[in-house]
CSV table of C-alpha atoms in Angstrom, one decimal:
chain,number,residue,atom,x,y,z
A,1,UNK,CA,-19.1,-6.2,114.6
A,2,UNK,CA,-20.3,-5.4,118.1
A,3,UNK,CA,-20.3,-8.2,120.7
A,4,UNK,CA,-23.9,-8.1,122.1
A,5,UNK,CA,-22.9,-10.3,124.7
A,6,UNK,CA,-20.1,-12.4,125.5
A,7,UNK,CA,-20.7,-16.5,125.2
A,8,UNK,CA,-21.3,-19.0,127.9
A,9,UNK,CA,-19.6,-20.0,130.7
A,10,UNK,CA,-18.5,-23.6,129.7
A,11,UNK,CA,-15.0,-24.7,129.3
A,12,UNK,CA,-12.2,-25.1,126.4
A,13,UNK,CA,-12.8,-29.1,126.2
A,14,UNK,CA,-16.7,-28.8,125.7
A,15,UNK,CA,-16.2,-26.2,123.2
A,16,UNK,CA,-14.0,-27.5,121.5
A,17,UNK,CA,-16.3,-31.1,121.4
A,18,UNK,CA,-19.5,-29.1,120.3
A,19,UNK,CA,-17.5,-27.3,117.8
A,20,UNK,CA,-16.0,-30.6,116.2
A,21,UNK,CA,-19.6,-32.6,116.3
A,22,UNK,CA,-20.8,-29.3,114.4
A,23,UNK,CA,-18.4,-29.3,111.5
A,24,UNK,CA,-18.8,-33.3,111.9
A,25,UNK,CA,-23.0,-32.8,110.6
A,26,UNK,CA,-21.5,-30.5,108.2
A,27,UNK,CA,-22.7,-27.2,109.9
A,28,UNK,CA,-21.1,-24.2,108.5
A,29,UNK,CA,-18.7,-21.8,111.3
A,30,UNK,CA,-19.2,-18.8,110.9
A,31,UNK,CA,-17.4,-15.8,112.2
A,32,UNK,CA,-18.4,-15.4,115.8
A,33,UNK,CA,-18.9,-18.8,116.6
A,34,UNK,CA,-16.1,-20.1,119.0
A,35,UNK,CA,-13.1,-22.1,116.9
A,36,UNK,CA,-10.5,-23.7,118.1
A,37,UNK,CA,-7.1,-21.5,117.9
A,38,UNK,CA,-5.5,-23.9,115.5
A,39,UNK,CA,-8.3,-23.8,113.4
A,40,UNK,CA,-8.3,-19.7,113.4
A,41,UNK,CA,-4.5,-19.6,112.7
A,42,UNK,CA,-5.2,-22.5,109.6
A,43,UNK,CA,-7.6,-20.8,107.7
A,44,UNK,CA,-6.2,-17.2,107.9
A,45,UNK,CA,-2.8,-18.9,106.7
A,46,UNK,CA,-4.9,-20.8,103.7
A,47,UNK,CA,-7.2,-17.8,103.0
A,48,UNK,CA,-4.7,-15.2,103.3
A,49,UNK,CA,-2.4,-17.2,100.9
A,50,UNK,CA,-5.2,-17.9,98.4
A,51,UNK,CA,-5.9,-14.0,98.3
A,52,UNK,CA,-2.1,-13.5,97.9
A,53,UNK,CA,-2.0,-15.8,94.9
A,54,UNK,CA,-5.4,-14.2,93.0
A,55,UNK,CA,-3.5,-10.7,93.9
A,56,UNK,CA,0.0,-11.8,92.2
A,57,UNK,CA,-1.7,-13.6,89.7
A,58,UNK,CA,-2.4,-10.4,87.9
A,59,UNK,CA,0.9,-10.2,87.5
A,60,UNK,CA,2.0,-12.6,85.0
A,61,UNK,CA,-0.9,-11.4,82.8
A,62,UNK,CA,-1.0,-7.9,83.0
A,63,UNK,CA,2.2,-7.6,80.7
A,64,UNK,CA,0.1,-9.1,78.1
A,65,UNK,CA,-2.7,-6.5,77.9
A,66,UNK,CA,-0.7,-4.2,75.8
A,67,UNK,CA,0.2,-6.8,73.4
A,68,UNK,CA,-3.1,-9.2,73.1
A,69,UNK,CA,-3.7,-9.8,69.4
A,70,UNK,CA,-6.9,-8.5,69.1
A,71,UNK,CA,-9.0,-6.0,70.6
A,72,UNK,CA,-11.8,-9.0,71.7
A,73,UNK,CA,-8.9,-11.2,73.4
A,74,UNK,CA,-7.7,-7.6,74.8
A,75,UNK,CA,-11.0,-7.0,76.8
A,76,UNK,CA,-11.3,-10.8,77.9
A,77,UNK,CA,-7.8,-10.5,79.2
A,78,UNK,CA,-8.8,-7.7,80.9
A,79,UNK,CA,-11.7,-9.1,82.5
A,80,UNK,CA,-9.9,-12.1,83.8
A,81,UNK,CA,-7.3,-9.9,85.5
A,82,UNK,CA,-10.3,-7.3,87.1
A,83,UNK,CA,-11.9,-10.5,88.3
A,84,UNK,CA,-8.8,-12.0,89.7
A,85,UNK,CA,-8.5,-8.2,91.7
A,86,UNK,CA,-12.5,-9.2,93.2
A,87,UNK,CA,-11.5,-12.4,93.4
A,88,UNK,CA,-8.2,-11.5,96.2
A,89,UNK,CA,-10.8,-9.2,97.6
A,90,UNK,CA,-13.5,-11.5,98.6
A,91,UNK,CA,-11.0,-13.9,100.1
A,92,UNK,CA,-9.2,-10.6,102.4
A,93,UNK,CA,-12.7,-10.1,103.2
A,94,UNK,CA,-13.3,-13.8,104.5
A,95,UNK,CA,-10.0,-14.1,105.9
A,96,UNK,CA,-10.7,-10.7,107.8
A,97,UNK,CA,-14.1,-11.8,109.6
A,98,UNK,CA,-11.2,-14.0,111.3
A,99,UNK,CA,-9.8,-11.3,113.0
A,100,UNK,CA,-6.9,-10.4,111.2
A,101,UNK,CA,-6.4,-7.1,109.5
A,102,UNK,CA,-5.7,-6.6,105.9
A,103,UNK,CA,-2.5,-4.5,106.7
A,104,UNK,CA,-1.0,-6.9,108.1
A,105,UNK,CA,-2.3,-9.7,105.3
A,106,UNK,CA,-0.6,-7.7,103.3
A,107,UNK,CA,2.2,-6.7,105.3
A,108,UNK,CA,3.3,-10.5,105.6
A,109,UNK,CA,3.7,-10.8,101.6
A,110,UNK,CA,5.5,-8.0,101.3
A,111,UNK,CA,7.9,-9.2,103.7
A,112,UNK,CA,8.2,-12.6,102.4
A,113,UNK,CA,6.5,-14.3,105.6
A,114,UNK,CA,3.7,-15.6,103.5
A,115,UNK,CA,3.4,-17.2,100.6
A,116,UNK,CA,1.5,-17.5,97.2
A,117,UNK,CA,0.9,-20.0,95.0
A,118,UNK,CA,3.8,-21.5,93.1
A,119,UNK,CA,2.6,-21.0,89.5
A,120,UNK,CA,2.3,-17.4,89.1
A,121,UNK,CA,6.8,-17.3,89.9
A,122,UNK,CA,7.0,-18.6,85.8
A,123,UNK,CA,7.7,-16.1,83.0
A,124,UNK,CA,5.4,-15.8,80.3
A,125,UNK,CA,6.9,-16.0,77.3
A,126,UNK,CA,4.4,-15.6,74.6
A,127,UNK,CA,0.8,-15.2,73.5
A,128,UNK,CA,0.2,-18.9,73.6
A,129,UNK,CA,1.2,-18.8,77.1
A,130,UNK,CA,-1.7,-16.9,78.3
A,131,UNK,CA,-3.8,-19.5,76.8
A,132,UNK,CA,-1.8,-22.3,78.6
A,133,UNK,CA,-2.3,-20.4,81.9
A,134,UNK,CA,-6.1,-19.6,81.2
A,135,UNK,CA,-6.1,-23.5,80.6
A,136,UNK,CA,-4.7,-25.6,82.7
A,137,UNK,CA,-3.7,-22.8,85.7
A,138,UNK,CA,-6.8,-21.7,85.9
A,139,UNK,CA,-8.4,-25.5,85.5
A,140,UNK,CA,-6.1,-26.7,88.0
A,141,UNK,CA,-7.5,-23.6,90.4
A,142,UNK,CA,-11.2,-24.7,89.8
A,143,UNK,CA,-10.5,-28.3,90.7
A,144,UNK,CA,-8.7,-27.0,94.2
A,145,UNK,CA,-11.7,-24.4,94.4
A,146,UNK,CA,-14.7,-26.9,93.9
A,147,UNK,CA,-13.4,-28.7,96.8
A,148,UNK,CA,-13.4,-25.7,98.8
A,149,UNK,CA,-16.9,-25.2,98.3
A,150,UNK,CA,-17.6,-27.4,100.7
A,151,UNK,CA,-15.3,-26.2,103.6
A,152,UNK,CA,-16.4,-25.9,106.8
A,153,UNK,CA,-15.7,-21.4,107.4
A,154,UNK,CA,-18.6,-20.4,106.0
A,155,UNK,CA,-17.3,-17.0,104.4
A,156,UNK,CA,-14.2,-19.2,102.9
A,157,UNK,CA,-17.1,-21.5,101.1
A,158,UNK,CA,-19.1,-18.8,100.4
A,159,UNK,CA,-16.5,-16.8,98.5
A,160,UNK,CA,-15.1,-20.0,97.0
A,161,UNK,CA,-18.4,-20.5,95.4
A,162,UNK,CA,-18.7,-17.5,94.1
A,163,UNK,CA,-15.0,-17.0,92.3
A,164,UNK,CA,-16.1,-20.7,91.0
A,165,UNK,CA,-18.9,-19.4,89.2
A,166,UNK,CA,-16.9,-16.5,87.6
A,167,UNK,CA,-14.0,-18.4,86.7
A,168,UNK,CA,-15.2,-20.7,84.8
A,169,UNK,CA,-15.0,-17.9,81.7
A,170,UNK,CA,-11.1,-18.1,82.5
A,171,UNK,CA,-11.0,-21.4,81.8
A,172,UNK,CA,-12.8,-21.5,78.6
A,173,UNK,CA,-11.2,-18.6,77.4
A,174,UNK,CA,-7.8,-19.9,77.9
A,175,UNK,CA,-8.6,-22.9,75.8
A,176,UNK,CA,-10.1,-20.8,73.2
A,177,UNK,CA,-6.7,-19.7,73.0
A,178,UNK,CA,-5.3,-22.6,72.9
A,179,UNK,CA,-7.4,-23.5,70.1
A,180,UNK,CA,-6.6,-20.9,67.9
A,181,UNK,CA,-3.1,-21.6,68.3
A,182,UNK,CA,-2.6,-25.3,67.8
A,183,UNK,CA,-4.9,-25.2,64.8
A,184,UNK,CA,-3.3,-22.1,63.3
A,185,UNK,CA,-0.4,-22.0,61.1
A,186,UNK,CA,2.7,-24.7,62.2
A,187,UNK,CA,4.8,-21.5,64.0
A,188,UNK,CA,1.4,-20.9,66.0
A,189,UNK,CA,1.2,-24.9,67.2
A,190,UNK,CA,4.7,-24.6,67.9
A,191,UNK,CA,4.3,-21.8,70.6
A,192,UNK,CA,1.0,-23.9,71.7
A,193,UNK,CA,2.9,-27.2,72.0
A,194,UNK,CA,5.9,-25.1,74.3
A,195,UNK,CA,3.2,-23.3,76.3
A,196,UNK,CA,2.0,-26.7,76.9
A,197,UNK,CA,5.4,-28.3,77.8
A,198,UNK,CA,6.4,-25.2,80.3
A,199,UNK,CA,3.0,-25.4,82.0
A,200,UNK,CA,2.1,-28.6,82.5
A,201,UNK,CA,4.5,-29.9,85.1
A,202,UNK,CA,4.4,-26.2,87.1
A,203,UNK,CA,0.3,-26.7,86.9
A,204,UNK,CA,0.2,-30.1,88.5
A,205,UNK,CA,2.3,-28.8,91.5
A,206,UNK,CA,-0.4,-26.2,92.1
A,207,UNK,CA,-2.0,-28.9,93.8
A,208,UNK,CA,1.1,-29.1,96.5
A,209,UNK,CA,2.8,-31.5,97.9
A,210,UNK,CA,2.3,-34.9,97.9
A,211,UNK,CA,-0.3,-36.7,100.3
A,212,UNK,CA,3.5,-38.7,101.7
A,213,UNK,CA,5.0,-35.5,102.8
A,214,UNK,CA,1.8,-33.0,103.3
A,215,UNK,CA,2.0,-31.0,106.8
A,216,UNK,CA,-0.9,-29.4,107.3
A,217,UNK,CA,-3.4,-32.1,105.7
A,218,UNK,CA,-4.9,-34.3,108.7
A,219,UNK,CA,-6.0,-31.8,110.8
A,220,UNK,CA,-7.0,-29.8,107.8
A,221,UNK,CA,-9.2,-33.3,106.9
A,222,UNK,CA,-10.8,-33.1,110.5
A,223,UNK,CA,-11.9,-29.8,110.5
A,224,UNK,CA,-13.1,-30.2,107.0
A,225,UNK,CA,-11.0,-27.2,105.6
A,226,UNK,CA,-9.6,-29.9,103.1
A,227,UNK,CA,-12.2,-32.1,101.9
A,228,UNK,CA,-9.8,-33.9,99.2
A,229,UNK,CA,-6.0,-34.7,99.4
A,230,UNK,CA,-3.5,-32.9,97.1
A,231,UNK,CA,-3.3,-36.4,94.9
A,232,UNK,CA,-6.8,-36.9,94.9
A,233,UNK,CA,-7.1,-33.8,93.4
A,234,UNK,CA,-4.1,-33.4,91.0
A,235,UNK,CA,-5.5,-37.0,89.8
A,236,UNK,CA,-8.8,-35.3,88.6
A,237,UNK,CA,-6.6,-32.6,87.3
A,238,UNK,CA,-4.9,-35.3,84.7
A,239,UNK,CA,-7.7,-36.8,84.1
A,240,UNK,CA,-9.6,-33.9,83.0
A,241,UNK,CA,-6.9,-32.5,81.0
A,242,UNK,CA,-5.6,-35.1,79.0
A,243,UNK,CA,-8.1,-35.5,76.8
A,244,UNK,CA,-8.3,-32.0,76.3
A,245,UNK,CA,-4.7,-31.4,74.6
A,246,UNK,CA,-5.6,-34.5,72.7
A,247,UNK,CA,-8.2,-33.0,71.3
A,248,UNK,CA,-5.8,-29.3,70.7
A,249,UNK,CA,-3.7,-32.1,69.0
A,250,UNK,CA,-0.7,-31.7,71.5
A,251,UNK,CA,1.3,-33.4,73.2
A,252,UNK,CA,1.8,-33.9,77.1
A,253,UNK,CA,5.7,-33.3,78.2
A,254,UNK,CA,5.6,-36.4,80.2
A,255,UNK,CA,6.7,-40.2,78.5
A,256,UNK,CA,5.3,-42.0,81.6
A,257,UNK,CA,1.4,-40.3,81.3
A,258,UNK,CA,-1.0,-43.3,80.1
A,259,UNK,CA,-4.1,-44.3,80.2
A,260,UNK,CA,-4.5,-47.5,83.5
A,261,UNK,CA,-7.4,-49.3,82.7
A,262,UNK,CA,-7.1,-51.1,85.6
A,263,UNK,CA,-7.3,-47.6,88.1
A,264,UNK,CA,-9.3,-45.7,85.7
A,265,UNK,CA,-7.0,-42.8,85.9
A,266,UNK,CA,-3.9,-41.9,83.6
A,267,UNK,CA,-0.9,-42.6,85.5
A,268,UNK,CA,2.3,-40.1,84.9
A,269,UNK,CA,5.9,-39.5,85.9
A,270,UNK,CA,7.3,-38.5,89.1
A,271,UNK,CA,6.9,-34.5,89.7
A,272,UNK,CA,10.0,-32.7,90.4
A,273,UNK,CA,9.1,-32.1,94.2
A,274,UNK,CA,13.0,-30.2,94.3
A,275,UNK,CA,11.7,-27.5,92.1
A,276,UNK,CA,8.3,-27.4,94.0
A,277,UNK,CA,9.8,-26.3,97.3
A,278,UNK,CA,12.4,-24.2,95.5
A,279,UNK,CA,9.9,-22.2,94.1
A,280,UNK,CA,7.8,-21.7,97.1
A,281,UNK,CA,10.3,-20.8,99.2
A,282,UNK,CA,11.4,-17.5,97.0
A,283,UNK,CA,13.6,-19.5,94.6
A,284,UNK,CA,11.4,-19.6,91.1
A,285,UNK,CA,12.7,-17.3,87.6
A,286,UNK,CA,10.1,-14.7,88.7
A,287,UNK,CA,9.9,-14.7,92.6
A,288,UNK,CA,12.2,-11.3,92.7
A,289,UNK,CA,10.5,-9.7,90.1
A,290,UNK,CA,6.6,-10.4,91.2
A,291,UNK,CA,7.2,-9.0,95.0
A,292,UNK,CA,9.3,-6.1,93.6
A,293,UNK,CA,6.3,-5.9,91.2
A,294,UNK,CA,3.4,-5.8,94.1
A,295,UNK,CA,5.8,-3.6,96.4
A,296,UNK,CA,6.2,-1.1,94.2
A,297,UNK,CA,2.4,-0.8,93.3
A,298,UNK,CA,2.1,-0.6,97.1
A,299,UNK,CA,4.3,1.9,98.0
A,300,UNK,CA,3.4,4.3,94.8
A,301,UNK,CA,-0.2,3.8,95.8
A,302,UNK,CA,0.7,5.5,99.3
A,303,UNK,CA,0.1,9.2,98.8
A,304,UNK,CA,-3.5,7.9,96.9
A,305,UNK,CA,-4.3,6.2,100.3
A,306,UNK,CA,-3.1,9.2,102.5
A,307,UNK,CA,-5.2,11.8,100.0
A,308,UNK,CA,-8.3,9.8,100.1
A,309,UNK,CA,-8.6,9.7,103.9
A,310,UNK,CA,-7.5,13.3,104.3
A,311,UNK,CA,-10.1,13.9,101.8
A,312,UNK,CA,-12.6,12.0,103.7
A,313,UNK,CA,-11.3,13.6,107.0
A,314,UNK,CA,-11.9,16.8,105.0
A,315,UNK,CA,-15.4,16.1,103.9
A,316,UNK,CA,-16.3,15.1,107.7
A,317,UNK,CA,-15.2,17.8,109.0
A,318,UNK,CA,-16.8,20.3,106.8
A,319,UNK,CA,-20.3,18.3,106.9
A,320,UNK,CA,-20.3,18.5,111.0
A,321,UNK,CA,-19.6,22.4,111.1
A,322,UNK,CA,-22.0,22.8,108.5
A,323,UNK,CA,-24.8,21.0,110.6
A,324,UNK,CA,-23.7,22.5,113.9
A,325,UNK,CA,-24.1,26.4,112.1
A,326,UNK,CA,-27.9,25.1,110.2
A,327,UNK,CA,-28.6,24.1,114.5
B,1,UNK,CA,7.9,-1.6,105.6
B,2,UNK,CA,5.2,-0.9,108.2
B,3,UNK,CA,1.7,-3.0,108.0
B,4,UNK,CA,-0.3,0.7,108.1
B,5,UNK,CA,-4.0,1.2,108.9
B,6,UNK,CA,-6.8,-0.4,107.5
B,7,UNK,CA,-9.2,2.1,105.8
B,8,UNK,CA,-12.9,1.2,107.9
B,9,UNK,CA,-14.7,-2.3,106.9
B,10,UNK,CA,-17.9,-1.9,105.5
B,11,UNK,CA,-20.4,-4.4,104.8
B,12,UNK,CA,-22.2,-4.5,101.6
B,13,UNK,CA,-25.7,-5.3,100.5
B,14,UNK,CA,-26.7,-5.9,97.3
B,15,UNK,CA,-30.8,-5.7,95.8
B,16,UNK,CA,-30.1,-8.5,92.7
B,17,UNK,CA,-33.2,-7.4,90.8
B,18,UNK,CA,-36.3,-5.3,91.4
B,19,UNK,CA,-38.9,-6.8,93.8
B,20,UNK,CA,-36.1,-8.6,96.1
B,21,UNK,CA,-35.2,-7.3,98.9
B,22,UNK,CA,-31.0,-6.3,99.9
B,23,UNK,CA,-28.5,-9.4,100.4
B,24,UNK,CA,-25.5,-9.5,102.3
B,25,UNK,CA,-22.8,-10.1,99.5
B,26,UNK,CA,-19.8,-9.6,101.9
B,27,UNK,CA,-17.2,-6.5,102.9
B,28,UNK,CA,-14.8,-4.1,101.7
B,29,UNK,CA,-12.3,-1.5,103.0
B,30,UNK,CA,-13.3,2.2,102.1
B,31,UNK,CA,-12.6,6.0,103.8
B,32,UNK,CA,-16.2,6.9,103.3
B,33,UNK,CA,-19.6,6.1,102.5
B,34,UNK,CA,-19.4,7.4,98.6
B,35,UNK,CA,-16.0,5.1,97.8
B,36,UNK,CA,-17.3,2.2,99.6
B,37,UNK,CA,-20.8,2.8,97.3
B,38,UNK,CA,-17.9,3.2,94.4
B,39,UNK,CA,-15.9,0.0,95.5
B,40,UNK,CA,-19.3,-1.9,96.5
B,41,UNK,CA,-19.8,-1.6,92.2
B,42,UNK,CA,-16.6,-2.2,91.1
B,43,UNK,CA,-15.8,-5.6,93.9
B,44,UNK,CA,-19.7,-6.5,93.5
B,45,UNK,CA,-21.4,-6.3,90.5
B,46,UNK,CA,-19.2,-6.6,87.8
B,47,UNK,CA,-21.9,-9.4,86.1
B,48,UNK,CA,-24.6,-7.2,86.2
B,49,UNK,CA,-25.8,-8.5,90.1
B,50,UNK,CA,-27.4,-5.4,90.8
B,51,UNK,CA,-29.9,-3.2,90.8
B,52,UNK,CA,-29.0,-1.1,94.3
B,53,UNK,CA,-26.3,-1.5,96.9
B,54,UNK,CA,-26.4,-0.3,100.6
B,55,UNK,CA,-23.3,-0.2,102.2
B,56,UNK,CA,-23.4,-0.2,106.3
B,57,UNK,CA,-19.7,0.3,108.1
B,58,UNK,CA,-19.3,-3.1,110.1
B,59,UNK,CA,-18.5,-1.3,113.5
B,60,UNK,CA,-22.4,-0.2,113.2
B,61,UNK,CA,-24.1,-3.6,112.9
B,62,UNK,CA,-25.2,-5.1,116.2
B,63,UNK,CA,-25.4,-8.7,116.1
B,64,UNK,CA,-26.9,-11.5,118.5
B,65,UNK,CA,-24.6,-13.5,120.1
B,66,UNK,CA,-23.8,-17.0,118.9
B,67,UNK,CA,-24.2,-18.2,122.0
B,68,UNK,CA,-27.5,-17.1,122.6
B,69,UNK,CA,-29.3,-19.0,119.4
B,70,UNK,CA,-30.9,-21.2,121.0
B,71,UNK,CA,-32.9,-18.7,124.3
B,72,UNK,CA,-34.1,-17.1,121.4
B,73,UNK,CA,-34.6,-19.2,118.6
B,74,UNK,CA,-35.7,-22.2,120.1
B,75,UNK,CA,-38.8,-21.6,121.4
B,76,UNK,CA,-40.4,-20.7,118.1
B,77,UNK,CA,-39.9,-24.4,117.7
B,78,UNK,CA,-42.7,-25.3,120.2
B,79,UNK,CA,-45.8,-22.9,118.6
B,80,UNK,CA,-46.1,-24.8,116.2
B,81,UNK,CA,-49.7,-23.8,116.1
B,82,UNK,CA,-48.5,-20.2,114.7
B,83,UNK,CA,-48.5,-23.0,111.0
B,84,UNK,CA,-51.2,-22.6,108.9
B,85,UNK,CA,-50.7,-27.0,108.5
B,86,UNK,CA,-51.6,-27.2,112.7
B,87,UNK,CA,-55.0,-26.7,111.8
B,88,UNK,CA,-57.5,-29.5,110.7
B,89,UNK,CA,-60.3,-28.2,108.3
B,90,UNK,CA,-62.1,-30.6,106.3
B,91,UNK,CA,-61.3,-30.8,103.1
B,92,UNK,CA,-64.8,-30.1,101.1
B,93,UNK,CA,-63.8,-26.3,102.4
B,94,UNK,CA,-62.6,-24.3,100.3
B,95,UNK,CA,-60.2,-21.1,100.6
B,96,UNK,CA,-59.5,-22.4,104.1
């Protein structure tokens, strides 16, 4: 957008004490209000890596398209994965009005310099997996996304609340899946139960590392880009789910979940942090395979991108001559 | 691998049903007006959210400067008697 005019006079400090007490009553930045660096540099990093992750995402599913078992699961599939494409959209846009182009978005997760989300590095090894990931992946998303809602960028929020609403049909359809499944035949609770066991533990480190060792979190607290710690969240997460393989008739891969009256959560076992930070940093079963996936897709895409804008270049050109010879 | 060009932003407006006017729904990269229309549909409206779609490239929207909110906003704040509710009429009145 065009700069009208350029802001006021007053110094770093004051800004940067008017901007606080702002986000402090809970009014929303938006783009061309004045943010501190840090706070910039934060949320390109958060929104650029949530767009990465709805972008790969697509990944783990798309294999599955082919080989849904019915044409009605075959379109839902479908329409998770185009919405998971708008969905990495609307977050390039927000993370755009930040001042960062998409090329270069793009360009750092091709080159390994940013990351996505942990969970979409796992194979997917049956049917009854893409119920799993419908599920609890994209549960465990909603419960990070709600949150977001309420962050303080207002394009972040805004596109937050929006993927909420439309996800919400992932979620269910995923456990539709999962229904089917565990109260099919005994081979068909089989694969449900080992979709289960393979997701679970992957699912709850969606929500990242714990609140002991977290980096980014404070500040991210004070600016209200995180409105809920990593525990607080993966807490809900359990909570939610539990009861919800109980009812599938499955059973949670953990011995140590149960039920505290005393808390009023379920407490579990300890998450294999090793395998977190393994995974993030390029080390997963499907890491390789997902970037050489999305770099691919890229590169083969290139003569499409060139085409279109020589085509529009094209259509320009002809257009002007055309009005210059009606003058 | 190099980062490349951005095709232009465009900003994209959406009419949710007849009788409302457009809405700003958010942006998209496009090498003209017709694919960004095309895009605009696909990114936009996949749940039926539309009736009509304007698309405007960013670089042509003029905005007002954060910084000047409250030189021109904040004086609508004091004419209060531009409010129907400043007015006393008595009651017994009707179609006041």
């Amino acid at each position: 957008m065009v700069e009208s005019q350029s802001p006021g006079q007053s110094s770093e400090l004051e800004e940067a004490a008017r901007f606080q007490a702002r986000v402090d009553q809970e009014i929303k930045i938006e783009p061309r209000d004045w943010m501190p660096e840090a706070y910039r540099k934060n949320l390109v990093r958060q929104i650029s890596q949530h767009a990465h992750s709805e972008i790969v995402g697509m990944l783990p599913e798309g294999c599955w398209v082919t080989r849904a078992p019915s044409l009605r699961r075959k379109v839902q599939l479908l329409a998770k994965i185009q919405d998971e494409a708008g969905h990495g959209l609307y977050l390039y846009s927000a993370a755009e009005t930040l001042g960062t182009p998409r090329a270069e978005m793009i360009d750092a997760l091709h080159s390994g310099r940013a990351k996505y989300s942990n969970i979409f590095n796992y194979p997917v090894l049956s049917w009854a997996d893409i119920g799993a990931i419908g599920w609890l992946v994209d549960g465990a998303a909603i419960i990070n996304q709600i949150a977001l809602c309420r962050c303080s960028y207002g394009p972040y929020a805004r596109a937050m609340e929006r993927i909420c609403r439309e996800e919400s049909f992932h979620q269910r359809q995923g456990y539709e899946i999962m229904m089917s499944m565990a109260f099919g035949t005994a081979a068909q609770k089989r694969m449900a139960q080992s979709a289960l066991d393979r997701w679970w533990w992957p699912s709850l480190m969606m929500f990242g590392p714990s609140d002991r060792d977290t980096v980014h979190s404070s500040q991210s607290v004070a600016w209200k880009i995180k409105r809920v710690s990593n525990d607080d969240l993966r807490q809900q997460f359990i909570d939610m789910t539990v009861p919800q393989a109980d009812y599938l008739g499955l059973k949670m891969p953990d011995p140590d979940l149960k039920w505290n009256e005393e808390r009023g959560h379920y407490d579990f076992g300890e998450i294999d942090w090793a395998e977190l930070k393994r995974v993030v940093s390029g080390d997963g079963p499907c890491n390789k395979e997902r970037m050489a996936a999305r770099i691919k897709a890229h590169e083969d895409g290139t003569w499409v991108r060139e085409a279109a804008v020589a085509y529009a270049e094209k259509k320009r050109q002809r257009e002007s001559a055309a009005r210059i010879a009606a003058e | 691998m190099t980062a490349g060009n951005d095709w232009p932003l465009w900003e994209v407006f959406i009419r949710a049903r007849e009788g409302l006017s457009h809405k700003h729904v958010g942006s998209l990269h496009a090498c003209d007006a017709e694919m960004a229309l095309q895009h605009a549909r696909d990114v936009y409206t996949r749940r039926r959210e539309g009736e009509s779609i304007w698309v405007v490239q960013s670089t042509d929207i003029v905005a007002s400067a954060p910084a000047d909110k409250e030189s021109l906003f904040d004086p609508a704040d004091a004419k209060i008697y531009r409010h129907p509710t400043f007015y006393d009429v008595p009651d017994e009145v009707e179609c006041l």
